[in-house]
PDB file of C-alpha atoms in Angstrom:
ATOM      1  CA  LYS N  10      37.978 -24.170 -65.652  1.00 47.00           C
ATOM      2  CA  LEU N  11      34.830 -25.154 -67.257  1.00 48.00           C
ATOM      3  CA  VAL N  12      32.917 -24.649 -63.969  1.00 47.00           C
ATOM      4  CA  ARG N  13      34.434 -21.282 -63.243  1.00 47.00           C
ATOM      5  CA  MET N  14      33.846 -19.938 -66.648  1.00 45.00           C
ATOM      6  CA  CYS N  15      30.180 -20.905 -66.066  1.00 46.00           C
ATOM      7  CA  ASN N  16      30.070 -19.065 -63.175  1.00 51.00           C
ATOM      8  CA  THR N  17      31.324 -16.365 -63.698  1.00 51.00           C
ATOM      9  CA  PRO N  18      28.635 -14.736 -65.474  1.00 54.00           C
ATOM     10  CA  SER N  19      25.967 -15.710 -62.973  1.00 65.00           C
ATOM     11  CA  ARG N  20      28.056 -14.074 -60.451  1.00 66.00           C
ATOM     12  CA  ALA N  21      28.185 -11.106 -62.769  1.00 65.00           C
ATOM     13  CA  TRP N  22      24.782 -10.736 -63.934  1.00 62.00           C
ATOM     14  CA  LEU N  23      23.399 -11.260 -60.097  1.00 56.00           C
ATOM     15  CA  GLY N  24      25.413  -8.418 -58.995  1.00 59.00           C
ATOM     16  CA  LEU N  25      23.401  -6.638 -61.798  1.00 52.00           C
ATOM     17  CA  ILE N  26      20.068  -7.871 -60.877  1.00 49.00           C
ATOM     18  CA  LEU N  27      21.042  -6.787 -57.103  1.00 54.00           C
ATOM     19  CA  LEU N  28      22.169  -3.563 -58.048  1.00 52.00           C
ATOM     20  CA  ALA N  29      19.433  -2.491 -60.420  1.00 45.00           C
ATOM     21  CA  SER N  30      17.048  -3.255 -57.836  1.00 48.00           C
ATOM     22  CA  ALA N  31      18.788  -1.206 -54.981  1.00 49.00           C
ATOM     23  CA  SER N  32      18.263   1.053 -57.673  1.00 55.00           C
ATOM     24  CA  MET N  33      14.796   0.963 -58.551  1.00 53.00           C
ATOM     25  CA  LEU N  34      13.916   0.764 -54.281  1.00 54.00           C
ATOM     26  CA  GLN N  35      15.919   4.069 -53.776  1.00 58.00           C
ATOM     27  CA  ALA N  36      13.985   5.373 -56.770  1.00 65.00           C
ATOM     28  CA  ALA N  37      10.760   4.163 -55.402  1.00 72.00           C
ATOM     29  CA  ASP N  38      11.666   5.847 -51.914  1.00 86.00           C
ATOM     30  CA  THR N  39      12.684   8.932 -53.722  1.00 94.00           C
ATOM     31  CA  THR N  40       9.298   9.311 -54.924  1.00 97.00           C
ATOM     32  CA  LEU N  41       7.561   8.807 -52.249  1.00 98.00           C
ATOM     33  CA  ASP N  42       9.855  11.408 -49.938  1.00 98.00           C
ATOM     34  CA  THR N  43       9.068  13.889 -53.008  1.00 98.00           C
ATOM     35  CA  LEU N  44       5.109  13.374 -52.654  1.00 98.00           C
ATOM     36  CA  ALA N  45       5.095  13.366 -49.512  1.00 98.00           C
ATOM     37  CA  ALA N  46       6.714  16.511 -48.671  1.00 98.00           C
ATOM     38  CA  ALA N  47       4.688  18.003 -51.167  1.00 98.00           C
ATOM     39  CA  ALA N  48       1.055  16.957 -49.339  1.00 98.00           C
ATOM     40  CA  PRO N  49       1.971  16.695 -45.499  1.00 98.00           C
ATOM     41  CA  ALA N  50      -1.140  16.160 -44.434  1.00 98.00           C
ATOM     42  CA  LEU N  51      -1.700  13.112 -46.741  1.00 98.00           C
ATOM     43  CA  ASP N  52      -0.772  10.064 -44.427  1.00 98.00           C
ATOM     44  CA  ARG N  53       2.386   8.726 -45.860  1.00 98.00           C
ATOM     45  CA  ASN N  54       1.718   5.067 -45.678  1.00 98.00           C
ATOM     46  CA  VAL N  55      -1.805   5.626 -47.799  1.00 98.00           C
ATOM     47  CA  LEU N  56       0.567   7.342 -50.202  1.00 98.00           C
ATOM     48  CA  SER N  57       2.749   4.897 -50.152  1.00 98.00           C
ATOM     49  CA  LEU N  58       0.305   1.472 -50.801  1.00 97.00           C
ATOM     50  CA  ALA N  59      -1.322   4.371 -53.526  1.00 98.00           C
ATOM     51  CA  LEU N  60       2.730   4.800 -55.037  1.00 98.00           C
ATOM     52  CA  ASP N  61       2.910   0.548 -54.414  1.00 97.00           C
ATOM     53  CA  ALA N  62      -0.382  -0.128 -56.451  1.00 97.00           C
ATOM     54  CA  ARG N  63       0.897   2.307 -59.311  1.00 98.00           C
ATOM     55  CA  ASP N  64       4.229   0.244 -59.627  1.00 97.00           C
ATOM     56  CA  CYS N  65       2.082  -3.321 -59.563  1.00 97.00           C
ATOM     57  CA  ALA N  66      -0.308  -1.618 -62.153  1.00 97.00           C
ATOM     58  CA  ALA N  67       2.154  -0.349 -64.731  1.00 96.00           C
ATOM     59  CA  ARG N  68       3.782  -3.903 -65.022  1.00 93.00           C
ATOM     60  CA  GLY N  69       0.649  -5.053 -67.197  1.00 86.00           C
ATOM     61  CA  HIS N  70      -0.771  -1.403 -67.943  1.00 85.00           C
ATOM     62  CA  LYS N  71       0.388   1.723 -69.486  1.00 88.00           C
ATOM     63  CA  VAL N  72       0.230   4.354 -67.057  1.00 94.00           C
ATOM     64  CA  GLY N  73       0.324   8.251 -66.673  1.00 96.00           C
ATOM     65  CA  ARG N  74       1.909  10.451 -64.876  1.00 97.00           C
ATOM     66  CA  ARG N  75      -1.036  11.996 -62.300  1.00 98.00           C
ATOM     67  CA  LEU N  76      -2.274  10.296 -59.314  1.00 98.00           C
ATOM     68  CA  ALA N  77      -4.817  10.819 -57.157  1.00 98.00           C
ATOM     69  CA  VAL N  78      -4.917   9.389 -54.206  1.00 99.00           C
ATOM     70  CA  ILE N  79      -8.315   9.629 -51.856  1.00 99.00           C
ATOM     71  CA  ASP N  80      -8.311   8.675 -48.734  1.00 98.00           C
ATOM     72  CA  TYR N  81     -11.444   7.641 -47.333  1.00 98.00           C
ATOM     73  CA  SER N  82     -10.924   7.083 -43.635  1.00 98.00           C
ATOM     74  CA  ARG N  83     -11.083  10.834 -43.022  1.00 98.00           C
ATOM     75  CA  PRO N  84     -14.594  12.421 -42.593  1.00 98.00           C
ATOM     76  CA  SER N  85     -16.073  14.087 -45.879  1.00 98.00           C
ATOM     77  CA  THR N  86     -15.519  17.772 -43.498  1.00 98.00           C
ATOM     78  CA  GLU N  87     -11.691  17.622 -44.257  1.00 98.00           C
ATOM     79  CA  ILE N  88     -10.169  17.513 -47.555  1.00 98.00           C
ATOM     80  CA  ARG N  89      -8.695  13.769 -48.402  1.00 98.00           C
ATOM     81  CA  MET N  90      -8.210  13.583 -51.743  1.00 99.00           C
ATOM     82  CA  TRP N  91      -4.666  15.233 -53.740  1.00 99.00           C
ATOM     83  CA  ILE N  92      -3.515  15.205 -57.052  1.00 98.00           C
ATOM     84  CA  PHE N  93      -0.179  14.461 -58.281  1.00 98.00           C
ATOM     85  CA  ASP N  94       2.271  14.612 -60.755  1.00 98.00           C
ATOM     86  CA  VAL N  95       3.967  11.291 -60.445  1.00 98.00           C
ATOM     87  CA  GLN N  96       7.157  12.451 -62.271  1.00 96.00           C
ATOM     88  CA  ALA N  97       7.413  16.076 -61.739  1.00 98.00           C
ATOM     89  CA  GLY N  98       6.668  15.475 -58.531  1.00 98.00           C
ATOM     90  CA  ARG N  99       4.197  18.044 -57.765  1.00 98.00           C
ATOM     91  CA  LEU N 100       1.041  18.380 -56.212  1.00 98.00           C
ATOM     92  CA  LEU N 101      -1.805  19.681 -58.759  1.00 98.00           C
ATOM     93  CA  HIS N 102      -4.838  19.560 -56.490  1.00 98.00           C
ATOM     94  CA  ALA N 103      -5.650  19.006 -52.627  1.00 98.00           C
ATOM     95  CA  GLU N 104      -9.627  18.791 -52.670  1.00 98.00           C
ATOM     96  CA  HIS N 105     -13.046  17.535 -50.791  1.00 98.00           C
ATOM     97  CA  VAL N 106     -14.478  14.861 -52.687  1.00 98.00           C
ATOM     98  CA  ALA N 107     -18.132  12.799 -51.762  1.00 98.00           C
ATOM     99  CA  HIS N 108     -18.238   9.618 -50.810  1.00 98.00           C
ATOM    100  CA  GLY N 109     -21.481   7.539 -51.926  1.00 98.00           C
ATOM    101  CA  ARG N 110     -24.759   7.991 -49.613  1.00 98.00           C
ATOM    102  CA  GLY N 111     -24.366   4.293 -49.420  1.00 98.00           C
ATOM    103  CA  SER N 112     -21.227   4.112 -47.778  1.00 98.00           C
ATOM    104  CA  GLY N 113     -21.858   6.007 -44.776  1.00 98.00           C
ATOM    105  CA  ASP N 114     -22.681  10.111 -43.284  1.00 97.00           C
ATOM    106  CA  ASN N 115     -19.895  12.441 -42.728  1.00 98.00           C
ATOM    107  CA  LEU N 116     -17.223   9.530 -42.502  1.00 98.00           C
ATOM    108  CA  PRO N 117     -17.908   6.281 -45.142  1.00 98.00           C
ATOM    109  CA  THR N 118     -17.447   2.664 -43.650  1.00 97.00           C
ATOM    110  CA  VAL N 119     -18.856   0.398 -46.078  1.00 98.00           C
ATOM    111  CA  PHE N 120     -17.891   0.128 -49.790  1.00 98.00           C
ATOM    112  CA  SER N 121     -19.033  -1.988 -52.971  1.00 97.00           C
ATOM    113  CA  ASP N 122     -18.803  -2.992 -56.185  1.00 97.00           C
ATOM    114  CA  VAL N 123     -22.580  -3.717 -56.491  1.00 97.00           C
ATOM    115  CA  GLU N 124     -25.087  -1.957 -58.860  1.00 97.00           C
ATOM    116  CA  GLY N 125     -27.426   0.086 -57.105  1.00 97.00           C
ATOM    117  CA  SER N 126     -25.649   0.020 -53.467  1.00 98.00           C
ATOM    118  CA  TYR N 127     -24.797   3.964 -53.869  1.00 98.00           C
ATOM    119  CA  GLN N 128     -21.832   2.918 -52.197  1.00 98.00           C
ATOM    120  CA  SER N 129     -18.172   3.862 -53.087  1.00 98.00           C
ATOM    121  CA  SER N 130     -15.860   1.666 -54.230  1.00 98.00           C
ATOM    122  CA  LEU N 131     -11.920   1.589 -53.285  1.00 98.00           C
ATOM    123  CA  GLY N 132      -8.940   0.675 -55.171  1.00 98.00           C
ATOM    124  CA  LEU N 133      -7.472   1.772 -57.943  1.00 98.00           C
ATOM    125  CA  PHE N 134      -9.149   2.983 -61.382  1.00 98.00           C
ATOM    126  CA  SER N 135      -7.932   4.329 -64.457  1.00 98.00           C
ATOM    127  CA  THR N 136      -8.998   7.122 -65.920  1.00 98.00           C
ATOM    128  CA  ALA N 137     -10.860   7.246 -69.275  1.00 98.00           C
ATOM    129  CA  GLU N 138     -12.813   9.540 -71.629  1.00 98.00           C
ATOM    130  CA  THR N 139     -14.850  12.988 -70.913  1.00 98.00           C
ATOM    131  CA  TYR N 140     -18.428  13.511 -71.664  1.00 98.00           C
ATOM    132  CA  THR N 141     -20.812  15.752 -70.748  1.00 98.00           C
ATOM    133  CA  GLY N 142     -24.005  14.649 -68.644  1.00 97.00           C
ATOM    134  CA  GLN N 143     -26.940  15.113 -66.456  1.00 96.00           C
ATOM    135  CA  ASN N 144     -23.296  16.009 -63.825  1.00 97.00           C
ATOM    136  CA  GLY N 145     -21.927  18.623 -66.392  1.00 98.00           C
ATOM    137  CA  TYR N 146     -18.251  17.469 -67.573  1.00 98.00           C
ATOM    138  CA  SER N 147     -17.507  14.229 -66.728  1.00 98.00           C
ATOM    139  CA  LEU N 148     -14.863  11.755 -66.208  1.00 98.00           C
ATOM    140  CA  ARG N 149     -15.448   8.209 -66.509  1.00 98.00           C
ATOM    141  CA  MET N 150     -12.892   5.529 -64.905  1.00 98.00           C
ATOM    142  CA  ASP N 151     -12.397   1.689 -65.090  1.00 98.00           C
ATOM    143  CA  GLY N 152     -11.592  -0.506 -62.207  1.00 98.00           C
ATOM    144  CA  LEU N 153      -8.604  -1.806 -62.248  1.00 97.00           C
ATOM    145  CA  GLU N 154      -9.670  -4.410 -59.768  1.00 97.00           C
ATOM    146  CA  PRO N 155     -12.120  -7.551 -60.255  1.00 96.00           C
ATOM    147  CA  GLY N 156     -14.309  -8.416 -57.522  1.00 95.00           C
ATOM    148  CA  ILE N 157     -13.603  -4.716 -55.656  1.00 97.00           C
ATOM    149  CA  ASN N 158     -14.145  -1.723 -58.690  1.00 98.00           C
ATOM    150  CA  GLY N 159     -14.230  -4.098 -61.743  1.00 97.00           C
ATOM    151  CA  ARG N 160     -18.023  -2.801 -62.441  1.00 98.00           C
ATOM    152  CA  ALA N 161     -17.427   1.161 -62.102  1.00 98.00           C
ATOM    153  CA  ARG N 162     -17.754   1.925 -65.557  1.00 98.00           C
ATOM    154  CA  GLU N 163     -20.925  -0.026 -65.391  1.00 97.00           C
ATOM    155  CA  ARG N 164     -22.053   1.589 -62.234  1.00 98.00           C
ATOM    156  CA  LEU N 165     -21.389   5.601 -64.134  1.00 98.00           C
ATOM    157  CA  ILE N 166     -19.321   5.837 -61.503  1.00 98.00           C
ATOM    158  CA  VAL N 167     -17.454   8.632 -62.831  1.00 98.00           C
ATOM    159  CA  MET N 168     -15.802  12.190 -61.436  1.00 98.00           C
ATOM    160  CA  HIS N 169     -17.964  15.366 -61.695  1.00 98.00           C
ATOM    161  CA  GLY N 170     -18.549  18.563 -60.406  1.00 98.00           C
ATOM    162  CA  ALA N 171     -21.649  18.840 -57.846  1.00 98.00           C
ATOM    163  CA  ASP N 172     -22.991  22.159 -56.140  1.00 98.00           C
ATOM    164  CA  TYR N 173     -23.497  19.723 -52.443  1.00 98.00           C
ATOM    165  CA  VAL N 174     -19.337  19.440 -52.687  1.00 98.00           C
ATOM    166  CA  ASP N 175     -19.502  22.504 -50.338  1.00 98.00           C
ATOM    167  CA  PRO N 176     -16.636  22.801 -47.861  1.00 97.00           C
ATOM    168  CA  GLU N 177     -18.741  25.707 -46.199  1.00 97.00           C
ATOM    169  CA  GLN N 178     -22.239  23.863 -45.935  1.00 96.00           C
ATOM    170  CA  ALA N 179     -20.185  20.982 -44.372  1.00 97.00           C
ATOM    171  CA  ARG N 180     -19.103  22.584 -41.600  1.00 95.00           C
ATOM    172  CA  ARG N 181     -22.503  23.896 -40.917  1.00 96.00           C
ATOM    173  CA  GLN N 182     -24.214  20.470 -41.272  1.00 96.00           C
ATOM    174  CA  GLY N 183     -21.825  18.335 -40.538  1.00 97.00           C
ATOM    175  CA  ARG N 184     -20.837  16.287 -43.864  1.00 98.00           C
ATOM    176  CA  LEU N 185     -20.530  16.832 -47.344  1.00 98.00           C
ATOM    177  CA  GLY N 186     -23.682  16.080 -49.894  1.00 98.00           C
ATOM    178  CA  ARG N 187     -23.310  12.561 -51.144  1.00 98.00           C
ATOM    179  CA  SER N 188     -22.860  11.201 -53.910  1.00 98.00           C
ATOM    180  CA  TRP N 189     -24.631   7.585 -55.664  1.00 98.00           C
ATOM    181  CA  GLY N 190     -21.100   6.687 -55.449  1.00 98.00           C
ATOM    182  CA  CYS N 191     -19.429   9.075 -58.123  1.00 98.00           C
ATOM    183  CA  PRO N 192     -16.324  10.686 -56.095  1.00 98.00           C
ATOM    184  CA  ALA N 193     -17.691  14.513 -56.637  1.00 98.00           C
ATOM    185  CA  VAL N 194     -15.695  17.987 -56.403  1.00 98.00           C
ATOM    186  CA  ARG N 195     -16.362  20.937 -56.038  1.00 98.00           C
ATOM    187  CA  ASP N 196     -17.884  22.948 -59.372  1.00 98.00           C
ATOM    188  CA  GLU N 197     -15.406  25.639 -59.100  1.00 98.00           C
ATOM    189  CA  VAL N 198     -12.416  23.324 -59.422  1.00 98.00           C
ATOM    190  CA  ALA N 199     -14.207  20.295 -61.875  1.00 98.00           C
ATOM    191  CA  GLN N 200     -13.046  21.413 -65.176  1.00 98.00           C
ATOM    192  CA  ALA N 201      -9.139  21.856 -63.989  1.00 98.00           C
ATOM    193  CA  VAL N 202      -9.181  18.506 -61.921  1.00 98.00           C
ATOM    194  CA  ILE N 203     -10.943  16.355 -64.749  1.00 98.00           C
ATOM    195  CA  ASP N 204      -8.865  17.819 -67.237  1.00 98.00           C
ATOM    196  CA  ASP N 205      -5.541  16.900 -65.108  1.00 98.00           C
ATOM    197  CA  LEU N 206      -6.964  13.500 -64.392  1.00 98.00           C
ATOM    198  CA  LYS N 207      -8.336  12.743 -67.859  1.00 98.00           C
ATOM    199  CA  ASP N 208      -6.760   9.893 -70.639  1.00 97.00           C
ATOM    200  CA  GLY N 209      -4.908   6.774 -68.627  1.00 97.00           C
ATOM    201  CA  GLN N 210      -3.990   8.698 -65.347  1.00 98.00           C
ATOM    202  CA  LEU N 211      -4.964   6.667 -62.340  1.00 98.00           C
ATOM    203  CA  LEU N 212      -7.261   7.333 -59.183  1.00 98.00           C
ATOM    204  CA  PHE N 213      -5.963   5.274 -56.317  1.00 98.00           C
ATOM    205  CA  ALA N 214      -9.169   5.048 -53.188  1.00 98.00           C
ATOM    206  CA  TYR N 215      -8.914   4.241 -49.516  1.00 98.00           C
ATOM    207  CA  ALA N 216     -10.249   3.075 -46.695  1.00 98.00           C
ATOM    208  CA  GLU N 217      -9.131   1.314 -43.681  1.00 96.00           C
ATOM    209  CA  ASP N 218     -11.587  -2.051 -45.238  1.00 96.00           C
ATOM    210  CA  PRO N 219      -9.762  -5.157 -44.000  1.00 95.00           C
ATOM    211  CA  ALA N 220     -11.210  -7.043 -46.757  1.00 93.00           C
ATOM    212  CA  TRP N 221     -10.118  -5.166 -49.415  1.00 96.00           C
ATOM    213  CA  ARG N 222      -6.416  -4.695 -48.140  1.00 94.00           C
ATOM    214  CA  ARG N 223      -6.484  -8.678 -47.642  1.00 93.00           C
ATOM    215  CA  ASN N 224      -8.588  -9.213 -51.092  1.00 92.00           C
ATOM    216  CA  SER N 225      -6.208  -6.590 -53.317  1.00 95.00           C
ATOM    217  CA  THR N 226      -3.938  -8.054 -56.035  1.00 92.00           C
ATOM    218  CA  LEU N 227      -2.319  -4.788 -56.389  1.00 96.00           C
ATOM    219  CA  LEU N 228      -1.700  -4.127 -53.093  1.00 94.00           C
ATOM    220  CA  ARG N 229      -0.161  -7.765 -53.045  1.00 87.00           C
ATOM    221  CA  CYS N 230       1.642  -7.669 -55.787  1.00 87.00           C
ATOM    222  CA  PRO N 231       3.536 -11.044 -57.138  1.00 73.00           C
ATOM    223  CA  ALA N 232       6.674 -11.058 -57.278  1.00 61.00           C
ATOM    224  CA  ARG N 233       8.910 -10.329 -60.646  1.00 49.00           C
TER     225      ARG N 233
END
């Protein structure tokens, strides 16, 4: 009797845990389906990685409701940044975005977190405060992956508007203008994009980079 009484709550708790896990997986799948439908041009696998990284970060940090996804595996002549309201399941922006001049020409191929490299960094960032500097209205970001993007603030990797982010000119010259590592956007949309992303939202930058995929703790989140 004692064994039966002790085992009964354990089975009940196991059932509740399995039910909760199934509900969480179903909710995650629903979110992915909803956002993928809102942005069909965004690679579903990239979006899935961004949501996985967001979920992992949420275990130790407060995350906002908005998420920007940059796919640097696309050339700069294409739209490659999408900004979502994850909770509402809505696409807010789909934009061109510049990469660092040290990362490559039209298609970036190398990335780092090294000062003076003028390269873009990959991984998950948390957005912070805004300020007005030499590039106008700008948004500071903090990298959440040490060794990958953890020096973003000291490197002054910020989001800002730039006149060289011009899709028409990019089509003529074969690429967008390039930054010193910042994810710069069109001047015309900078205010709206930054206001939607400021104060604790997330930005996920992706590329087909095996070393980052192998070393990112947010893409290989420890089990709960």
